[in-house]
GROMACS .gro file of C-alpha atoms in nm:
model
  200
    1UNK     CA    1   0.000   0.000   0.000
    2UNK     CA    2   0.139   0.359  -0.116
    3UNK     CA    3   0.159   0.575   0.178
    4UNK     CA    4   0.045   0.949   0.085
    5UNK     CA    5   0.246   1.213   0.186
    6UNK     CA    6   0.142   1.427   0.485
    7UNK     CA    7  -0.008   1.740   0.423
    8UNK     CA    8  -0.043   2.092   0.633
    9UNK     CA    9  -0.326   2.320   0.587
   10UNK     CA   10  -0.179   2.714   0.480
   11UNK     CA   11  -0.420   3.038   0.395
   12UNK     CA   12  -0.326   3.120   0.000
   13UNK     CA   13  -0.171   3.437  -0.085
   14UNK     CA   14  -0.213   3.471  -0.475
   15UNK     CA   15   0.008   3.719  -0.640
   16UNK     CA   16   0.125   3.839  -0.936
   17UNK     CA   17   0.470   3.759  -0.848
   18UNK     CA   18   0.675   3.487  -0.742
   19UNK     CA   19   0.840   3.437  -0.408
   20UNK     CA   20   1.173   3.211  -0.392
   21UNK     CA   21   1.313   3.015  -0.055
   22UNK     CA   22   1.475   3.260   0.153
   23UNK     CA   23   1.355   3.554  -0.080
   24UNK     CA   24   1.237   3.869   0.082
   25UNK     CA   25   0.880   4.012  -0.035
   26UNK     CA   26   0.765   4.331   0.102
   27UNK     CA   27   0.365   4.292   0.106
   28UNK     CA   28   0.074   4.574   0.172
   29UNK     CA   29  -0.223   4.455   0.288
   30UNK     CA   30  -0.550   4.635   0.255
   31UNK     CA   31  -0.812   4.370   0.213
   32UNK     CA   32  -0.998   4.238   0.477
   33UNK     CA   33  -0.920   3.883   0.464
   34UNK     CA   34  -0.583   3.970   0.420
   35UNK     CA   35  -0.554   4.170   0.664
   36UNK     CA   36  -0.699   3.906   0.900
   37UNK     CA   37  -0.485   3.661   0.744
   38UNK     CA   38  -0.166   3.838   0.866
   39UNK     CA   39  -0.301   3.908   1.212
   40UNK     CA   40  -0.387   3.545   1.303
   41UNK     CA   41   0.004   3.418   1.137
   42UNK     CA   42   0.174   3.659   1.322
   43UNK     CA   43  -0.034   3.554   1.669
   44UNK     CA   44   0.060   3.228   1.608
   45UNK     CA   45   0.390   3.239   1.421
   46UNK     CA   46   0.216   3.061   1.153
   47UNK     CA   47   0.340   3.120   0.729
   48UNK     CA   48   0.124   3.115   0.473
   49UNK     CA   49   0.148   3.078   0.128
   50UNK     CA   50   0.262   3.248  -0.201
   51UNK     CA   51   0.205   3.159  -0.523
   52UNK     CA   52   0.162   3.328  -0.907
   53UNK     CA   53  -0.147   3.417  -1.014
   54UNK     CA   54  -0.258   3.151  -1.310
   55UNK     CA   55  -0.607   3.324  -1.380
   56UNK     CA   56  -0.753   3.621  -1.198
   57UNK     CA   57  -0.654   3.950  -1.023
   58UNK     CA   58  -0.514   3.978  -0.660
   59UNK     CA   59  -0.792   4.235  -0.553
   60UNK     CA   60  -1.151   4.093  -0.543
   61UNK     CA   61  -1.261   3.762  -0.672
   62UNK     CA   62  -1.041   3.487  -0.512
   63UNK     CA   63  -0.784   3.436  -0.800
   64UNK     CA   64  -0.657   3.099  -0.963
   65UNK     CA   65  -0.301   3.008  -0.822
   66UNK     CA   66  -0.027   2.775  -0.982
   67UNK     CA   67  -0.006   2.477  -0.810
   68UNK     CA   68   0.354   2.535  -0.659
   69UNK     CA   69   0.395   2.802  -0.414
   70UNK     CA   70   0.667   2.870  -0.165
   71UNK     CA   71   0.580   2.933   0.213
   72UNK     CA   72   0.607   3.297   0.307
   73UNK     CA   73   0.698   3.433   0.671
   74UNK     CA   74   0.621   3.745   0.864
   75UNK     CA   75   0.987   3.921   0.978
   76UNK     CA   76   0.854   4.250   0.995
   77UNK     CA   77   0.575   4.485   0.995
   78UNK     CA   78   0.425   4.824   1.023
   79UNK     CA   79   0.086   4.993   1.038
   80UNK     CA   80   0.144   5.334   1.008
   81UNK     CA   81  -0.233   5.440   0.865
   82UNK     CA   82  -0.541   5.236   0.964
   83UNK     CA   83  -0.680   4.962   0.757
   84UNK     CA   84  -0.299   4.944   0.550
   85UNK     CA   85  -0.071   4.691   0.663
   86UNK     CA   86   0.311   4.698   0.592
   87UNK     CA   87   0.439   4.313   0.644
   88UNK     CA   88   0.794   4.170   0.548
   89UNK     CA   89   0.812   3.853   0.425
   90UNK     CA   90   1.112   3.597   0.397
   91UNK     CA   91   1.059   3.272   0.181
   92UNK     CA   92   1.053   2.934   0.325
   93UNK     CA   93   1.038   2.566   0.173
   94UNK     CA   94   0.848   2.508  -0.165
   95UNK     CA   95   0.510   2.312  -0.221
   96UNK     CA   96   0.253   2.158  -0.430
   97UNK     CA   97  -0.136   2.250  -0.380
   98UNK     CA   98  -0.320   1.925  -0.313
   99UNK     CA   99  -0.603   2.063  -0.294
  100UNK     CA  100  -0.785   2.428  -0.180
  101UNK     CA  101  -1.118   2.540  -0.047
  102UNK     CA  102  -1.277   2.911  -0.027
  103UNK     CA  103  -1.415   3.027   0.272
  104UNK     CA  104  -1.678   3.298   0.291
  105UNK     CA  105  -1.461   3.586   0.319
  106UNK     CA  106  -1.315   3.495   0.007
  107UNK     CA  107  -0.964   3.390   0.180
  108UNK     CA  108  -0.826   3.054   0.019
  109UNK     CA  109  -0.697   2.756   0.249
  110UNK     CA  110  -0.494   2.525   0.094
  111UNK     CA  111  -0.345   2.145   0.150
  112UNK     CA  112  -0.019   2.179   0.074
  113UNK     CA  113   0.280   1.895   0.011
  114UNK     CA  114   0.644   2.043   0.084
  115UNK     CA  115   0.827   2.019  -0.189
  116UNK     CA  116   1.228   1.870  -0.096
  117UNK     CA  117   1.534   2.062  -0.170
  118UNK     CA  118   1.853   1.887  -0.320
  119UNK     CA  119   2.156   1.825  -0.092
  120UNK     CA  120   2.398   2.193  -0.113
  121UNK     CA  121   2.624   2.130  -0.391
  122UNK     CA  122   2.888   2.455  -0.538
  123UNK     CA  123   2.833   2.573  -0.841
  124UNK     CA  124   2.963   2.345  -1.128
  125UNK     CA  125   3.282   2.483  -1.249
  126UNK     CA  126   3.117   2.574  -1.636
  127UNK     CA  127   2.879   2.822  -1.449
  128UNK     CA  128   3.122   2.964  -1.203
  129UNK     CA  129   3.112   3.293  -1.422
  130UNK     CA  130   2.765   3.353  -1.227
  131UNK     CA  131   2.870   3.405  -0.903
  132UNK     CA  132   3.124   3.782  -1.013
  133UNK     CA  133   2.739   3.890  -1.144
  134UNK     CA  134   2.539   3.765  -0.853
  135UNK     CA  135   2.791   3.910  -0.625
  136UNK     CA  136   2.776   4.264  -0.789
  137UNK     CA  137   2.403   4.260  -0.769
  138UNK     CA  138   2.378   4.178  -0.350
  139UNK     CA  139   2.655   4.456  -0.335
  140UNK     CA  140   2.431   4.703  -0.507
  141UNK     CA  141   2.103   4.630  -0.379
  142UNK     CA  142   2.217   4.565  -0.012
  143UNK     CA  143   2.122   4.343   0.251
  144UNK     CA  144   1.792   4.477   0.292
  145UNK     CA  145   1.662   4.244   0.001
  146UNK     CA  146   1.964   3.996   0.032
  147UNK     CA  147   2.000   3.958   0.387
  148UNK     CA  148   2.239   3.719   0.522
  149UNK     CA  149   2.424   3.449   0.523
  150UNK     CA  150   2.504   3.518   0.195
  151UNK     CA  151   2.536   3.144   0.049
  152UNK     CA  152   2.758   3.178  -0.321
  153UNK     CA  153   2.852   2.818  -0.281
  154UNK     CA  154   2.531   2.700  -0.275
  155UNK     CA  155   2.433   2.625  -0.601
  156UNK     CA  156   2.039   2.657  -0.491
  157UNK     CA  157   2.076   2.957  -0.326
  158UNK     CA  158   2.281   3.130  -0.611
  159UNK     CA  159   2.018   2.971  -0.854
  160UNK     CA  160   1.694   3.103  -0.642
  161UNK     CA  161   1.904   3.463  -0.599
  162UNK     CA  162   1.945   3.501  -0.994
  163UNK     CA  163   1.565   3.401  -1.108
  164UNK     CA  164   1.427   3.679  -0.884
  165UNK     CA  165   1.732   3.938  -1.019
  166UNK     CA  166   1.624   3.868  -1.383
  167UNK     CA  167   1.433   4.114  -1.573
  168UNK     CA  168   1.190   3.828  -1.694
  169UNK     CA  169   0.845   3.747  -1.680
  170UNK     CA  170   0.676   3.625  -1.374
  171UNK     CA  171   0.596   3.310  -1.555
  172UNK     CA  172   0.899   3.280  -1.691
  173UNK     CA  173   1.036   3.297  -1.275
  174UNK     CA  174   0.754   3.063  -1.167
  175UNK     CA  175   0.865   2.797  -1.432
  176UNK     CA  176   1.244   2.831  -1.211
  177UNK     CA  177   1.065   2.793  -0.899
  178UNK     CA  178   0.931   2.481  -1.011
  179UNK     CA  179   1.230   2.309  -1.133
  180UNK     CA  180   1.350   2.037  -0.892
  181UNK     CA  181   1.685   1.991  -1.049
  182UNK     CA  182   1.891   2.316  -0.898
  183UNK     CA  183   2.184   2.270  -1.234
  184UNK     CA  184   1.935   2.250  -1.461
  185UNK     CA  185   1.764   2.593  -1.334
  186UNK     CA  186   2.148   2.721  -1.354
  187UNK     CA  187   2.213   2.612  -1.694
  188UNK     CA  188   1.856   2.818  -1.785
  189UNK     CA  189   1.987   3.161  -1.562
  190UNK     CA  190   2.316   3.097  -1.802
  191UNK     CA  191   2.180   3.013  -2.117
  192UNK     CA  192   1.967   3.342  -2.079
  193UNK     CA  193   2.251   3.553  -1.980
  194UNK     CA  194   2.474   3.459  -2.218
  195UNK     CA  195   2.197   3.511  -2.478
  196UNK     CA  196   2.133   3.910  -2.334
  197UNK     CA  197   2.522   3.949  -2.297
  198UNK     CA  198   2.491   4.011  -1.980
  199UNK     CA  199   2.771   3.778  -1.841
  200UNK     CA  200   3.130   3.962  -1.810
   0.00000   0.00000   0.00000
């Protein structure tokens, strides 16, 4: 008998952009349900979850999410005018939707899968020329989006901090996020950099 992986029930966050593991996303919240959302996470120290909008808007009707997310955490918030909520968030592990309901104030819940991360590897020694430009680009835009520990020989981390660099479409980002094989999603950042001349 096939055992089926355990699940853990998350509120859904659709957006239209895409949130990597250990990715920083500054959020403002406005809607009700969101608004409630991030209330009851940060009283418990609970995440929720991010994912790319597939078919909808993120105001009003609940929108259509891609199946694979990544878990987003509250580090820091501010309410400086009522009814507008500042929050901070940092990217956890990724997942797979199982399944998702819609409760009556239009919040989704989801059943989520965790999605496993390869053992840390370096970067392969044909890609090395990534890490000079992924370097430059946590020099110039500081730690405030790239906060530390700053992981260059981690080929994940590298690959994660390059898809959310690149001037590209959010699908085009979400399709990274998927990818399970970290070289592969390397190979891709390179291909595409190579291709813009953007590599030195």
């Amino acid at each position: 008998m096939s055992s089926t992986p355990a699940t853990v029930e998350i509120p859904l966050f659709p957006l239209g952009t895409v949130l990597f593991p250990d990715g920083v996303l500054p959020l403002k919240l406005f809607e009700a349900r969101y608004l409630d959302m991030a209330a009851r996470c940060m009283r418990a120290g609970s995440p929720f979850g991010v994912c790319l909008i597939r078919e909808g808007g993120e105001v009003g009707q609940p929108a259509e999410p891609h199946e694979v997310g990544c878990i987003a955490r509250i580090v820091d918030w501010d309410m400086n005018q009522p009814g507008l909520l500042f929050i901070t968030t940092r990217g956890g592990e990724r997942f797979r939707i199982v399944e998702r309901e819609i409760r009556p104030d239009r919040l989704q819940m989801a059943h989520i899968t965790p999605l496993p991360e390869p053992p840390v590897t370096g970067v392969p020694e044909p890609l090395l020329d990534l890490l000079p430009l992924l370097e430059a680009i946590v020099a110039d835009t500081g730690e405030k989006m790239f906060p530390p520990p700053h992981r260059f020989d981690d080929a994940t981390w590298v690959g994660y901090r390059l898809a959310e660099a690149l001037p590209i479409p959010p699908l085009a980002r979400q399709r990274l996020l998927e990818l399970d094989d970290t070289v592969s999603r390397l190979e891709i950042i390179h291909q595409y950099l190579q291709q813009h001349q953007l590599l030195g």
